[in-house]
Amino acid sequence: MTELTDLGVAAIREGVAKGDFTAVEVAGAFNAAVAEAQDALNAFITLTPEKALEAAAAVDADRAAGKPLGKMAGVPIGMKDLFATTGTRTTAASNILGNFVPPYESTVSQKLWDAGAGMLGKLNLDQFAMGSSNETSAFGNVISPWRREGSEAQLAPGGSSGGSSAAVSARIAPAATGTDTGGSIRQPAAFTGISGIKPTYGRCSRWGIVAFASSLDQAGPMARDVRDCAIMLEAMAGFDPKDSTSLDMPVPEWEASLNADLRGKKVGIPREYRMDGMDADVARVWDEGIAWLKDAGAEIVDINLAHTKYALPAYYIIAPAEASSNLARYDGVRYGLRDLPQGAGLQDMYAATRAAGFGAEVKRRIMIGTYVLSAGFYDAYYTQAQKVRTLISRDFMDAFQTVDVILAPTAPTAAFGLGEMVSDPLAMYLNDVFAVPASLAGLPAMSVPAGLDRQGLPLGLQLIGRPFDEQGVLDAGLAIEARAAFTARPAKWW
Amino acid sequence: MSDYRIQGATGEWEVVIGLEVHAQISTQAKLFSGAATAFGAEPNTQVSLVDAAMPGMLPVPNMECIRQAVRTGLAINAQINKWSRFDRKNYFYADLPQGYQISQLYHPIVGEGAIEVQLDDKNPESTKTIGIERIHVEQDAGKLMHDQHPTMSYVDLNRSGVALMEIVSRPDMRSPAEAGAYLSKLRTILRYVGSCDGNMDQGSMRADVNVSVRRPGEPFGTRTETKNVNSVRFVMAVVEQEAKRQVALLEDGGKVVQETRLYDPDRNETRSMRSKEDAHDYRYFPDPDLLPVELDDAFVEECRASLPELPDAKRHRYETALGLSAYNAGVLTAEVETSRWFEALLAASAAKQGKPEGEVAKQAANWLTSELFGALNKLGKGLAESPVSPEAGGELLALVGKGTISGSAAKQVLEKMLETGDAPGVIVEREGLTQTSDTGAIEAAVDAVLAANADKVAQYKGGKEALFGFFVGQTMKAMQGKGNPQLVNEVLKAKLA
């Protein structure tokens, strides 16, 4: 029999449905893989093997009873620890929510359970999803299963969905949820040689996801390949009356409609993304991607996204501004950490609680956000950034007059080593440079693995589509996947 | 124009007043959550996950609150903004779970409007128009309880997230009376519209009072804002005290500081709460969890069509169509409950008499404002607790109108109705109060009275016409008060002619 942990979403679903193996066997195999890898990779904050088994047993029982099975039936997944899960602590990788056990389930996780998925555990992440390396987690950083050729240096799995990327690429989970605010699904997917899609803003309900930046946050799947992403996104997406920004549109049948034939399609190549001093491997993979899409029948068109260079500064104003307000609720009054020094008043309690509860990066962003919203600075920063955001959206809309999908690198480099960037937050922020524009415009965007760099580390290519056109993004991703023939996987060292 | 002036040591001062009224929207559910809003519930029993600002919770606007704000805007002839947006007002306090209040700073739902107030209820000419700058919708905060524990404060989140309208006036008022009249009129309109119950003692309506003083004709002075004043009387007191305080300060060579103050009703004085220097920087920005509120014409028209007849229109109709005095029209429309009671009374009375309402309206208005109000007043009851229903009142008025009982008998019947709750017809029957309109009986009684008082008849005929009342009285007495007074008059006049 095949190693069960080598299987992805589609293969598990089909195997369970056909009776090649039971869902409980699958859950057991992944539970064991998770347990074996946990100390080395630190991909999970909380393990829930019993939840995985329980869901699997229910699927097996349904199958035995001849009941119809859901889209994710029998698939155990990792749940980013930003999604509230009833009765299972939900930490956002922070101290302030370190022992927080929600009495409610996020809409997206509930939809996955309803589709027959089970939970292996809660995945590690950058604290409050703020980071690109997973080093801001209060539960210790995730270690990438990948290593440079001939090196044992620990690498970043990307962030903020670094637990998700590490788990999927290490084959300890067939798929995982991620959230993407400024690249937090796509960049870690690229760093670890897996696929991940951030759908159009509003496709997945934000209800029950610990908020970072409300106007940008979007959940999405991270999985081995494009088809698995399509399956899982179908299970996650859908209108939710509890989220005012949720899209009131039917969920398309992305999986059934997958089509790698791109004849008649136009693919835009944004000039502005080709920067001076670009990593040679990244540039090479991008050129290969262009050739593959041409081979799939697409016409390649050069496009301008003139305001790209302002995207990162605008993002680092808007996201912290929203975060500074979103994180005000963690005050020690109602739930979560409370630090109440002897004889302290309310202000002292706030100060002590938040000082102990938030990590350095979270504090930095709260301070940046507070600053840019302050009287006298608001117009110069926040208002200006919103104008930039509008211009960036307009750039994309203009481009989509001509092209159907845009191809660009996902990240400017392959995975970096842990500790290499922590002392320079700006350098870390630059890692999001290609990811952030699509986030600001709310567009669907995905990363697919495209090749390895000279050190043997994965590189991803990014596809950006029109609003609501996840299908176009997935189809182009599938065309690349078919030609890149990316089969590399991390050698098991744990 | 107001001639209210404060006489300072150095001359006259004029006071300038603007009010920001917070009115709780009368809805079953909160502004952004489904939690209930009943007053007086056990602490923390009306709190949803959203109200407690649990991680990942999101606000969803309650369209009924939006609707009530639009209806209120239409009732003050204000501009309705079809595109409005919610902003976050950020500050930390233990009664504010989110760490921000969702409000509308930049794009309120209702723009400029105005209401007309009457300063002297006896003088319909004494009106003044007070401008309203805007109405916006926002969340209320929770409540801290400091008396539950020796060293800790407790928080009750029942009120957290309840929908408020903030109704901001222009600085158009110039005296305590104008401020009082404005607040009363605003409350009347809100109650008519049904968008707020106006119960200031329960905190569902409260005012922030902005006061400054100046020499008449000079530019505005620096203002202070006295927060959360919860009665019309206190608002008037705040204006008076605060104006006096500012004048004294300025005449002493001091300066008014822009600050937030609190009113202490026990001492009848305002006290500084915080100055502008330590004011919060609220870091307002558009709430990214919420889409802009976009209203279409059909929605606004539906709101308009749902409005009841408003106090000014009703009052005008009472005067013109029903022929009521300006005073009665004013009294009967001042509270929506009073006008509803009056209209039910009028309908019952007209139906029982088989007459158009216009013909019996004055009778009904006079009886309600003088007889019933007076009687209830003695009992210490309001109209809502009246033992007499509008239908019973209508029956009583019909008995008088049809001549079955006299006006004076009607007073007796009302007393019995208040005592026993019995129907007027039953009381009239039981007490034998039916008046007689039998001309023969009246003539016999008149003849007897005239015969017994020949001397007075002579005096009367000699020019002492004031004696007519004496003959009426004697006749009524002879008939035990049951003679139809009009017929008694007629018969007497004929016999004495």
PDB file of C-alpha atoms in Angstrom, chain A residues 315-424:
ATOM      1  CA  TYR A 315       0.441  48.296   3.027  1.00  0.00           C
ATOM      2  CA  TYR A 316       2.666  49.013   6.014  1.00  0.00           C
ATOM      3  CA  ILE A 317       0.460  51.970   6.872  1.00  0.00           C
ATOM      4  CA  ILE A 318      -2.976  50.448   6.292  1.00  0.00           C
ATOM      5  CA  ALA A 319      -2.346  47.041   7.863  1.00  0.00           C
ATOM      6  CA  PRO A 320      -0.809  48.395  11.100  1.00  0.00           C
ATOM      7  CA  ALA A 321      -3.484  51.103  11.315  1.00  0.00           C
ATOM      8  CA  GLU A 322      -6.238  48.504  11.276  1.00  0.00           C
ATOM      9  CA  ALA A 323      -4.256  46.186  13.525  1.00  0.00           C
ATOM     10  CA  SER A 324      -3.701  48.880  16.142  1.00  0.00           C
ATOM     11  CA  SER A 325      -7.462  49.185  16.453  1.00  0.00           C
ATOM     12  CA  ASN A 326      -8.312  45.490  16.032  1.00  0.00           C
ATOM     13  CA  LEU A 327      -5.935  44.505  18.819  1.00  0.00           C
ATOM     14  CA  ALA A 328      -7.296  47.075  21.279  1.00  0.00           C
ATOM     15  CA  ARG A 329      -9.784  44.485  22.536  1.00  0.00           C
ATOM     16  CA  TYR A 330      -6.998  42.481  24.161  1.00  0.00           C
ATOM     17  CA  ASP A 331      -7.031  44.474  27.357  1.00  0.00           C
ATOM     18  CA  GLY A 332      -7.212  41.913  30.156  1.00  0.00           C
ATOM     19  CA  VAL A 333     -10.752  42.896  31.081  1.00  0.00           C
ATOM     20  CA  ARG A 334     -12.902  40.077  29.710  1.00  0.00           C
ATOM     21  CA  TYR A 335     -10.705  37.166  28.550  1.00  0.00           C
ATOM     22  CA  GLY A 336      -7.132  36.238  27.791  1.00  0.00           C
ATOM     23  CA  LEU A 337      -4.101  37.263  29.778  1.00  0.00           C
ATOM     24  CA  ARG A 338      -4.589  39.700  32.656  1.00  0.00           C
ATOM     25  CA  ASP A 339      -1.634  41.172  34.442  1.00  0.00           C
ATOM     26  CA  LEU A 340      -2.916  43.046  37.449  1.00  0.00           C
ATOM     27  CA  PRO A 341      -0.019  44.234  39.575  1.00  0.00           C
ATOM     28  CA  GLN A 342      -0.695  44.719  43.285  1.00  0.00           C
ATOM     29  CA  GLY A 343      -2.674  47.905  43.810  1.00  0.00           C
ATOM     30  CA  ALA A 344      -2.851  48.635  40.108  1.00  0.00           C
ATOM     31  CA  GLY A 345      -5.516  50.776  38.488  1.00  0.00           C
ATOM     32  CA  LEU A 346      -7.106  50.268  35.097  1.00  0.00           C
ATOM     33  CA  GLN A 347      -4.358  51.996  33.119  1.00  0.00           C
ATOM     34  CA  ASP A 348      -1.679  49.986  34.923  1.00  0.00           C
ATOM     35  CA  MET A 349      -3.539  46.791  34.145  1.00  0.00           C
ATOM     36  CA  TYR A 350      -3.744  47.683  30.470  1.00  0.00           C
ATOM     37  CA  ALA A 351      -0.052  48.504  30.348  1.00  0.00           C
ATOM     38  CA  ALA A 352       1.087  45.403  32.208  1.00  0.00           C
ATOM     39  CA  THR A 353      -1.255  43.068  30.328  1.00  0.00           C
ATOM     40  CA  ARG A 354      -0.365  44.331  26.898  1.00  0.00           C
ATOM     41  CA  ALA A 355       3.340  44.550  27.674  1.00  0.00           C
ATOM     42  CA  ALA A 356       3.371  40.917  28.735  1.00  0.00           C
ATOM     43  CA  GLY A 357       0.843  39.704  26.189  1.00  0.00           C
ATOM     44  CA  PHE A 358       2.218  41.051  22.924  1.00  0.00           C
ATOM     45  CA  GLY A 359       5.533  40.288  21.277  1.00  0.00           C
ATOM     46  CA  ALA A 360       7.938  42.855  19.842  1.00  0.00           C
ATOM     47  CA  GLU A 361       6.652  42.757  16.261  1.00  0.00           C
ATOM     48  CA  VAL A 362       3.036  43.107  17.345  1.00  0.00           C
ATOM     49  CA  LYS A 363       3.966  46.050  19.552  1.00  0.00           C
ATOM     50  CA  ARG A 364       5.899  47.612  16.686  1.00  0.00           C
ATOM     51  CA  ARG A 365       2.882  47.408  14.399  1.00  0.00           C
ATOM     52  CA  ILE A 366       0.483  48.692  17.056  1.00  0.00           C
ATOM     53  CA  MET A 367       2.761  51.673  17.526  1.00  0.00           C
ATOM     54  CA  ILE A 368       3.102  52.303  13.789  1.00  0.00           C
ATOM     55  CA  GLY A 369      -0.662  52.009  13.390  1.00  0.00           C
ATOM     56  CA  THR A 370      -1.385  54.294  16.320  1.00  0.00           C
ATOM     57  CA  TYR A 371       1.050  56.840  14.938  1.00  0.00           C
ATOM     58  CA  VAL A 372      -0.349  56.927  11.400  1.00  0.00           C
ATOM     59  CA  LEU A 373      -3.904  57.409  12.694  1.00  0.00           C
ATOM     60  CA  SER A 374      -2.955  60.174  15.125  1.00  0.00           C
ATOM     61  CA  ALA A 375      -4.307  63.681  14.811  1.00  0.00           C
ATOM     62  CA  GLY A 376      -2.006  65.650  12.546  1.00  0.00           C
ATOM     63  CA  PHE A 377      -0.564  62.570  10.827  1.00  0.00           C
ATOM     64  CA  TYR A 378      -3.733  60.895   9.588  1.00  0.00           C
ATOM     65  CA  ASP A 379      -3.918  62.711   6.266  1.00  0.00           C
ATOM     66  CA  ALA A 380      -0.234  62.430   5.544  1.00  0.00           C
ATOM     67  CA  TYR A 381      -0.204  58.696   6.140  1.00  0.00           C
ATOM     68  CA  TYR A 382      -3.536  56.916   6.270  1.00  0.00           C
ATOM     69  CA  THR A 383      -5.434  59.045   3.762  1.00  0.00           C
ATOM     70  CA  GLN A 384      -2.464  59.025   1.414  1.00  0.00           C
ATOM     71  CA  ALA A 385      -2.096  55.260   1.722  1.00  0.00           C
ATOM     72  CA  GLN A 386      -5.779  54.784   0.892  1.00  0.00           C
ATOM     73  CA  LYS A 387      -5.281  56.879  -2.236  1.00  0.00           C
ATOM     74  CA  VAL A 388      -2.341  54.700  -3.209  1.00  0.00           C
ATOM     75  CA  ARG A 389      -4.499  51.659  -2.620  1.00  0.00           C
ATOM     76  CA  THR A 390      -7.094  53.026  -5.026  1.00  0.00           C
ATOM     77  CA  LEU A 391      -4.411  53.688  -7.650  1.00  0.00           C
ATOM     78  CA  ILE A 392      -3.033  50.174  -7.282  1.00  0.00           C
ATOM     79  CA  SER A 393      -6.500  48.704  -7.774  1.00  0.00           C
ATOM     80  CA  ARG A 394      -6.926  50.904 -10.828  1.00  0.00           C
ATOM     81  CA  ASP A 395      -3.605  49.680 -12.257  1.00  0.00           C
ATOM     82  CA  PHE A 396      -4.851  46.114 -11.976  1.00  0.00           C
ATOM     83  CA  MET A 397      -8.276  46.906 -13.431  1.00  0.00           C
ATOM     84  CA  ASP A 398      -6.639  48.657 -16.370  1.00  0.00           C
ATOM     85  CA  ALA A 399      -4.398  45.645 -16.941  1.00  0.00           C
ATOM     86  CA  PHE A 400      -7.359  43.279 -16.764  1.00  0.00           C
ATOM     87  CA  GLN A 401      -8.930  45.174 -19.649  1.00  0.00           C
ATOM     88  CA  THR A 402      -6.279  43.431 -21.721  1.00  0.00           C
ATOM     89  CA  VAL A 403      -5.122  40.338 -19.870  1.00  0.00           C
ATOM     90  CA  ASP A 404      -6.884  37.512 -18.068  1.00  0.00           C
ATOM     91  CA  VAL A 405      -4.287  36.705 -15.482  1.00  0.00           C
ATOM     92  CA  ILE A 406      -0.955  38.115 -14.308  1.00  0.00           C
ATOM     93  CA  LEU A 407       2.220  36.095 -13.745  1.00  0.00           C
ATOM     94  CA  ALA A 408       4.910  37.241 -11.303  1.00  0.00           C
ATOM     95  CA  PRO A 409       7.269  35.769  -8.748  1.00  0.00           C
ATOM     96  CA  THR A 410       5.713  35.113  -5.360  1.00  0.00           C
ATOM     97  CA  ALA A 411       8.684  36.295  -3.293  1.00  0.00           C
ATOM     98  CA  PRO A 412      11.958  38.015  -4.163  1.00  0.00           C
ATOM     99  CA  THR A 413      14.074  35.202  -2.685  1.00  0.00           C
ATOM    100  CA  ALA A 414      13.928  31.596  -1.634  1.00  0.00           C
ATOM    101  CA  ALA A 415      13.577  30.793   2.066  1.00  0.00           C
ATOM    102  CA  PHE A 416      16.059  32.604   4.280  1.00  0.00           C
ATOM    103  CA  GLY A 417      17.681  31.270   7.385  1.00  0.00           C
ATOM    104  CA  LEU A 418      16.086  31.725  10.776  1.00  0.00           C
ATOM    105  CA  GLY A 419      17.591  34.711  12.501  1.00  0.00           C
ATOM    106  CA  GLU A 420      18.989  36.202   9.290  1.00  0.00           C
ATOM    107  CA  MET A 421      16.434  38.978   9.107  1.00  0.00           C
ATOM    108  CA  VAL A 422      14.998  39.425  12.594  1.00  0.00           C
ATOM    109  CA  SER A 423      17.208  42.383  13.376  1.00  0.00           C
ATOM    110  CA  ASP A 424      16.094  44.255  10.268  1.00  0.00           C
TER     111      ASP A 424
END
